[in-house]
GROMACS .gro file of C-alpha atoms in nm:
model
  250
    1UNK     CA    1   0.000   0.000   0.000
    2UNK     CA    2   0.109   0.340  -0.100
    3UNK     CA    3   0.030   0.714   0.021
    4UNK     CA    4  -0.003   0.910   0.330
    5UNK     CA    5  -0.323   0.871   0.390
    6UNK     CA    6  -0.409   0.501   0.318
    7UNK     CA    7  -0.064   0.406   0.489
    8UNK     CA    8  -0.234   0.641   0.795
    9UNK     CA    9  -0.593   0.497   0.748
   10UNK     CA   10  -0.453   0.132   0.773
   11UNK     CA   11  -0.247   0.190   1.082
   12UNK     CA   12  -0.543   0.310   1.271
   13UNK     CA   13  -0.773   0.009   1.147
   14UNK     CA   14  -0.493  -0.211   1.334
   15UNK     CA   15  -0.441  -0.426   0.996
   16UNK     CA   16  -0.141  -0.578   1.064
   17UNK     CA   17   0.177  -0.445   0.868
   18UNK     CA   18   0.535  -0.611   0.815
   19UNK     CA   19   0.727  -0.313   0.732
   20UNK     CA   20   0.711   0.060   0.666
   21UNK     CA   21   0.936   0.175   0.395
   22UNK     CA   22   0.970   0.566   0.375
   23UNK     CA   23   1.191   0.790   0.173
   24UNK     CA   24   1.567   0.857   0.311
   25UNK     CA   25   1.605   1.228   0.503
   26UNK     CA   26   1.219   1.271   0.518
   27UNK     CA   27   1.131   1.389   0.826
   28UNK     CA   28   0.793   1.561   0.793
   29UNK     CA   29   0.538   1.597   1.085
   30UNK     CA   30   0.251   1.340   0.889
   31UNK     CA   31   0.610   1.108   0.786
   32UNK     CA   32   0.690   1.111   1.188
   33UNK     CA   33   0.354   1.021   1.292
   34UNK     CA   34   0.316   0.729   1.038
   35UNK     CA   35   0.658   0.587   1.162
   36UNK     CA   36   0.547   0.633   1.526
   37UNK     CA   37   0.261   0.463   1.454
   38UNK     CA   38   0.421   0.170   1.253
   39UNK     CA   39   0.667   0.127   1.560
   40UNK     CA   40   0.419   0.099   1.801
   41UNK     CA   41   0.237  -0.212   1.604
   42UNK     CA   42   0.565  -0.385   1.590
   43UNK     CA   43   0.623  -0.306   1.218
   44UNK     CA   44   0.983  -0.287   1.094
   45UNK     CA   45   1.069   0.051   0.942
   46UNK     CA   46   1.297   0.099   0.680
   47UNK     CA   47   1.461   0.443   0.516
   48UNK     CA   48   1.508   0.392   0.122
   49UNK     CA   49   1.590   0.596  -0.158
   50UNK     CA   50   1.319   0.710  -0.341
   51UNK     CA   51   1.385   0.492  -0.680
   52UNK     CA   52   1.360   0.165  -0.438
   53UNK     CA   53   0.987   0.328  -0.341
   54UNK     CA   54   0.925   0.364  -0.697
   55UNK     CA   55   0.987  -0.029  -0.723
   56UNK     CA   56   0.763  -0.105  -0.468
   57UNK     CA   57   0.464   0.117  -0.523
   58UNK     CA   58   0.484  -0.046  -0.901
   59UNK     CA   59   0.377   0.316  -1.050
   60UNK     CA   60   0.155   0.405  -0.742
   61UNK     CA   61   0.184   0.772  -0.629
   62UNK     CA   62   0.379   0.694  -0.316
   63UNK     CA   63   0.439   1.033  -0.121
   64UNK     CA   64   0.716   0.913   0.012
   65UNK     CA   65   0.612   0.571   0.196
   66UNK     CA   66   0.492   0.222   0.098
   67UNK     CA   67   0.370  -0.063   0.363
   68UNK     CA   68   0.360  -0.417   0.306
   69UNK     CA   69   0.074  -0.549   0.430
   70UNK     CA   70  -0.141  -0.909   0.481
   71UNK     CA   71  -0.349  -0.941   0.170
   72UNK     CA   72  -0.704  -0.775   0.141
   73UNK     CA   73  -0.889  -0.965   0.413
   74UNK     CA   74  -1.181  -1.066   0.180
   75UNK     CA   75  -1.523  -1.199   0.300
   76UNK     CA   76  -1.700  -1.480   0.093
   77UNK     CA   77  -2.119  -1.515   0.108
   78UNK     CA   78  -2.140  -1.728   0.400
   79UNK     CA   79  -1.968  -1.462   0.626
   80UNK     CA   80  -2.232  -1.180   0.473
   81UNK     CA   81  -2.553  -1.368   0.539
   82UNK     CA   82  -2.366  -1.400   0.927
   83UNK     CA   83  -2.278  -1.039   0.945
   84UNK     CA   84  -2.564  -0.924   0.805
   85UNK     CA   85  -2.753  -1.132   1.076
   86UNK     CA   86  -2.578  -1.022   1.326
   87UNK     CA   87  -2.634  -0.627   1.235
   88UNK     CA   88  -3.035  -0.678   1.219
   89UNK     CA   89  -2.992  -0.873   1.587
   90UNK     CA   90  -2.843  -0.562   1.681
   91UNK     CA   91  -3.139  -0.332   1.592
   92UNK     CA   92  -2.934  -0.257   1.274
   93UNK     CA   93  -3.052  -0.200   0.897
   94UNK     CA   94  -2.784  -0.339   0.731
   95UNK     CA   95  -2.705  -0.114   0.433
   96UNK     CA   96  -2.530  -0.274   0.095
   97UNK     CA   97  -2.339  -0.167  -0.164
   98UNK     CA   98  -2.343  -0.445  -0.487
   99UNK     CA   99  -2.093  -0.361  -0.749
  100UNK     CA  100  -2.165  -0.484  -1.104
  101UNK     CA  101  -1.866  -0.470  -1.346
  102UNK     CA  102  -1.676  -0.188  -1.191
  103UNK     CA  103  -1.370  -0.230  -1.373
  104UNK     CA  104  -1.142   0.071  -1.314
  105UNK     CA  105  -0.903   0.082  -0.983
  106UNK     CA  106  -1.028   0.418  -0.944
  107UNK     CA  107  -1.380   0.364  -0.917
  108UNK     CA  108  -1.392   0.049  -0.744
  109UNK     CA  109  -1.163   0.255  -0.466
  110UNK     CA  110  -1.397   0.577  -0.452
  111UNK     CA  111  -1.660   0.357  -0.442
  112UNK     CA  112  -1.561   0.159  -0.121
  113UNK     CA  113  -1.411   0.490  -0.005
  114UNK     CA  114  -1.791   0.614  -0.075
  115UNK     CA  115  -1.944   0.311   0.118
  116UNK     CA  116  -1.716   0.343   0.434
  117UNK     CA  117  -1.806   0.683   0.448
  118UNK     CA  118  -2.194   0.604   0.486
  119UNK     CA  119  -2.141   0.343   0.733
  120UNK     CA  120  -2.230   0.062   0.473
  121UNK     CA  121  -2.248  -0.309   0.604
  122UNK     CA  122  -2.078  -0.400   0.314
  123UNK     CA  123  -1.907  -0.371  -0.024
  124UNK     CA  124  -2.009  -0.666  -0.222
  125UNK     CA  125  -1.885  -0.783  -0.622
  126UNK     CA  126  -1.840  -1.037  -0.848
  127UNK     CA  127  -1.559  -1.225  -0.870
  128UNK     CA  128  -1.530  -1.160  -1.237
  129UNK     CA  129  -1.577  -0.827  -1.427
  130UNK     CA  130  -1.422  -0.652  -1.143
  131UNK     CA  131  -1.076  -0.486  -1.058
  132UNK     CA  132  -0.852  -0.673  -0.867
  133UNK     CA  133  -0.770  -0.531  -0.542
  134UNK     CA  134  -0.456  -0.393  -0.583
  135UNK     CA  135  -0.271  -0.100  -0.424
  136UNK     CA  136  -0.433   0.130  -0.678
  137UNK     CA  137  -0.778   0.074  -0.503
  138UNK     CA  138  -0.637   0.127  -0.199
  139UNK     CA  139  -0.473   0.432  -0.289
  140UNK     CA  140  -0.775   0.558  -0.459
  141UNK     CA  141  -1.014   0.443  -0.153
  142UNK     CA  142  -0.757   0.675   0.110
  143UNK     CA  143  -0.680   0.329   0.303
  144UNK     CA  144  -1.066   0.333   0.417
  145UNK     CA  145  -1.113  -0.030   0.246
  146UNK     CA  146  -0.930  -0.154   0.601
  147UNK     CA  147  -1.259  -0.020   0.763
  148UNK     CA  148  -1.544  -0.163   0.534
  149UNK     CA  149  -1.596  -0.528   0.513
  150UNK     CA  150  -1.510  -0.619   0.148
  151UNK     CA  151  -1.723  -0.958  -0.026
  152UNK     CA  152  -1.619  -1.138  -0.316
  153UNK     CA  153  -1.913  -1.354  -0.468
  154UNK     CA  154  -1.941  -1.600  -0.784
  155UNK     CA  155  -2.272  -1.495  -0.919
  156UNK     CA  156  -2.389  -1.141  -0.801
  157UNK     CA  157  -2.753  -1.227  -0.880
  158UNK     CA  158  -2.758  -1.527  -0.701
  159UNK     CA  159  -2.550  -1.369  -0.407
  160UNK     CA  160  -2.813  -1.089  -0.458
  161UNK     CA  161  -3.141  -1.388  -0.416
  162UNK     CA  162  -2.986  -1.521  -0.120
  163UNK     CA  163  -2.994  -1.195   0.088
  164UNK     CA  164  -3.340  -1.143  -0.047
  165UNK     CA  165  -3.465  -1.435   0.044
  166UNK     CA  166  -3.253  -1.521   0.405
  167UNK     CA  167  -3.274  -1.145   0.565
  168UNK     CA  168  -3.530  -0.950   0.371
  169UNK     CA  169  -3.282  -0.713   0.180
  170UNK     CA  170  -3.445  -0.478  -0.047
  171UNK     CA  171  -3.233  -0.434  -0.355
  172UNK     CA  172  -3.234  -0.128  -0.558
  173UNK     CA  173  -3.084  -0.114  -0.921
  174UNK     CA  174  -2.964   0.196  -1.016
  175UNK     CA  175  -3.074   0.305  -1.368
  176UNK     CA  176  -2.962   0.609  -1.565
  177UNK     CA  177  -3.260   0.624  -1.841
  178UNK     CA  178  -3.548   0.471  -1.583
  179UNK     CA  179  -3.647   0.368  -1.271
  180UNK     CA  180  -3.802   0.615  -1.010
  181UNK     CA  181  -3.659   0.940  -0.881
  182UNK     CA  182  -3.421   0.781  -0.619
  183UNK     CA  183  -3.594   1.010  -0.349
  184UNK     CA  184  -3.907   0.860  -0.363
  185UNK     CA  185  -3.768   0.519  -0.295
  186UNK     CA  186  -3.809   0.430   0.085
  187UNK     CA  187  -3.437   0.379   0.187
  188UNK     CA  188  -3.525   0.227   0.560
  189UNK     CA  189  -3.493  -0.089   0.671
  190UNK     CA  190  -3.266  -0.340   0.563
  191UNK     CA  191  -3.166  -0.249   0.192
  192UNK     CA  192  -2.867  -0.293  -0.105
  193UNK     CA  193  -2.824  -0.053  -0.375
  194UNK     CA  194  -2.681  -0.179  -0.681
  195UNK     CA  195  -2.408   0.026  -0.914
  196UNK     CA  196  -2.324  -0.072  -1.266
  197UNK     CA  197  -1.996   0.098  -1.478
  198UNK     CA  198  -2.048   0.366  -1.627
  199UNK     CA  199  -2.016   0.235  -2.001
  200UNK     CA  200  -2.263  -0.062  -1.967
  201UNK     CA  201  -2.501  -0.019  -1.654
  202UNK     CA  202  -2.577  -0.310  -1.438
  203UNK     CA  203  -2.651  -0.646  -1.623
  204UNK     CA  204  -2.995  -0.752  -1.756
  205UNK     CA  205  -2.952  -1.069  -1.510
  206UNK     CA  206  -2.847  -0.848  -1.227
  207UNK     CA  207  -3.118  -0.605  -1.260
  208UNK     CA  208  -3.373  -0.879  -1.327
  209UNK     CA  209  -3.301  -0.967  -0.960
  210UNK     CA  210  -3.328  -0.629  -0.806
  211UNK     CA  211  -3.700  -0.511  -0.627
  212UNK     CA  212  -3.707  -0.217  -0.838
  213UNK     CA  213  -3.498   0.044  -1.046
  214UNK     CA  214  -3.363   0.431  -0.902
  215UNK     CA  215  -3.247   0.721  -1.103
  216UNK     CA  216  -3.070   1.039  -1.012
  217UNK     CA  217  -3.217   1.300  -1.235
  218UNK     CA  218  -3.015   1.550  -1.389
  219UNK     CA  219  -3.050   1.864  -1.501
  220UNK     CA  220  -2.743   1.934  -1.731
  221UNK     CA  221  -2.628   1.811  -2.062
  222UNK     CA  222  -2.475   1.485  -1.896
  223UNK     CA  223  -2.660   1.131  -1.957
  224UNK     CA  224  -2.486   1.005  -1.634
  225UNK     CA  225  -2.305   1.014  -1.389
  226UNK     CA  226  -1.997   0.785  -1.293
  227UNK     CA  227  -2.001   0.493  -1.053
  228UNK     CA  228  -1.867   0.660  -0.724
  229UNK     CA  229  -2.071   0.945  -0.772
  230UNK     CA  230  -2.382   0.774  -0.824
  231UNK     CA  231  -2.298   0.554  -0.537
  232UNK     CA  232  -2.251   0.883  -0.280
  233UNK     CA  233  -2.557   1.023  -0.382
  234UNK     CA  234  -2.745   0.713  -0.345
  235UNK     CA  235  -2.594   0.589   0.005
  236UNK     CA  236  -2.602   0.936   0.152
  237UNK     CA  237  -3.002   0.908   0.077
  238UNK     CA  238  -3.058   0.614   0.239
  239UNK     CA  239  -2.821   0.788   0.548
  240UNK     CA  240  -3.029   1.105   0.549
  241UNK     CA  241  -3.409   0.862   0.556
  242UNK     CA  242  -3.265   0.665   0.832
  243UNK     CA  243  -3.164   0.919   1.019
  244UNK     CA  244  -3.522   1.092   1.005
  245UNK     CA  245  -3.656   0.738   1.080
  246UNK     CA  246  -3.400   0.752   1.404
  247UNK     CA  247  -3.522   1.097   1.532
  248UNK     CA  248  -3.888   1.040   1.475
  249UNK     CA  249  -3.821   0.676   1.735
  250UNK     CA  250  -3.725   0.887   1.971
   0.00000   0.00000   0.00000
């Protein structure tokens, strides 16, 4: 992982990291906090030149410090139907995030950036048609993918069923030609919100599975917007209802 801020973000998640490599004679107040950090979880810290950081952030905008870490701690179905569970046996609506074919690094990082920053249960996606998680998501997330619990599923319709059916999710699709104005969709209770890329849309056998279809109109000469974007506006909805919902209960 490369950066400032997603080395800083994963220190304070307590992911575990092996070593800290930062740039030789940099002695900045953020570089001096992420090495007192690193030191106090154990992690080996390293000066380097900056050509050796180069190496290791394999093109990644490095600012001067690259961690090696465990690999992406990666949740499979099973552990979502438990966690999801477990959040509704808390007097939690568990709030989803489906990806469908979100094949850029940069949007599948702002997206999960996005989804941490709404409190989302989850970020769930296919194991095929999506970007592998590499440090370029993590840059592009800030580090906040060590804060969000990330899925990996086979079939995202059948993954999609399965919640459905098991813990009453209501799924949204979000459309960019139909579906109802997304704030007249009832974001409360337990409830996933598909995104498709930008170029394609979410998949005829994806949407097929959703409980109905949200737009975000707009009122310039754009047809739509990107995933991340889309995603924000969306989550940040289904934030603002539930919060109503919350004040009203008491």
């Amino acid at each position: 992982m490369a950066g400032r801020n997603p080395v800083r973000e994963l220190l304070r998640s307590g992911r575990p990291i092996q070593r800290l490599w930062v740039q030789e004679g940099e002695r900045s107040g953020s570089m001096s906090e992420l090495v007192a950090l690193a030191r106090r979880q154990g992690a080996v810290v390293q000066a380097v030149p900056r050509a050796r950081l180069d190496e290791l952030s394999a093109g990644v905008v490095h600012q001067g410090v690259v961690a090696a870490v465990t690999p992406f701690p990666v949740l499979e179905l099973e552990q979502l139907l438990e966690l999801v569970g477990r959040e509704e046996e808390r007097g939690r609506w568990p709030l989803l995030l489906f990806l469908d074919g979100i094949q850029d690094p940069q949007n599948l990082g702002a997206c999960i950036r996005v989804a941490a920053g709404a409190g989302a249960t989850a970020v769930v996606f296919a194991d095929r048609r999506t970007a592998p998680l590499t440090a370029a998501v993590s840059k592009a997330a800030a580090g906040t993918d060590a804060h969000i619990p990330l899925v990996r599923v086979k079939n995202l319709a059948q993954a999609i069923s399965r919640l459905q059916q098991e813990e009453g999710i209501t799924v949204y699709a979000a459309e960019s030609g139909g579906g109802r104005p997304y704030t007249e969709a009832l974001w409360q209770g337990p409830v996933g919100i598909i995104i498709g890329s930008e170029g394609t849309g979410v998949h005829e056998l994806v949407r097929k599975r959703a409980d109905g279809t949200v737009s975000i109109p707009l009122a310039g000469p754009v047809e739509s917007l990107n995933a991340a974007t889309a995603a924000a506006v969306l989550l940040f909805e289904a934030v603002r209802q539930r919060g109503q919902a919350a004040m009203k209960r008491h």
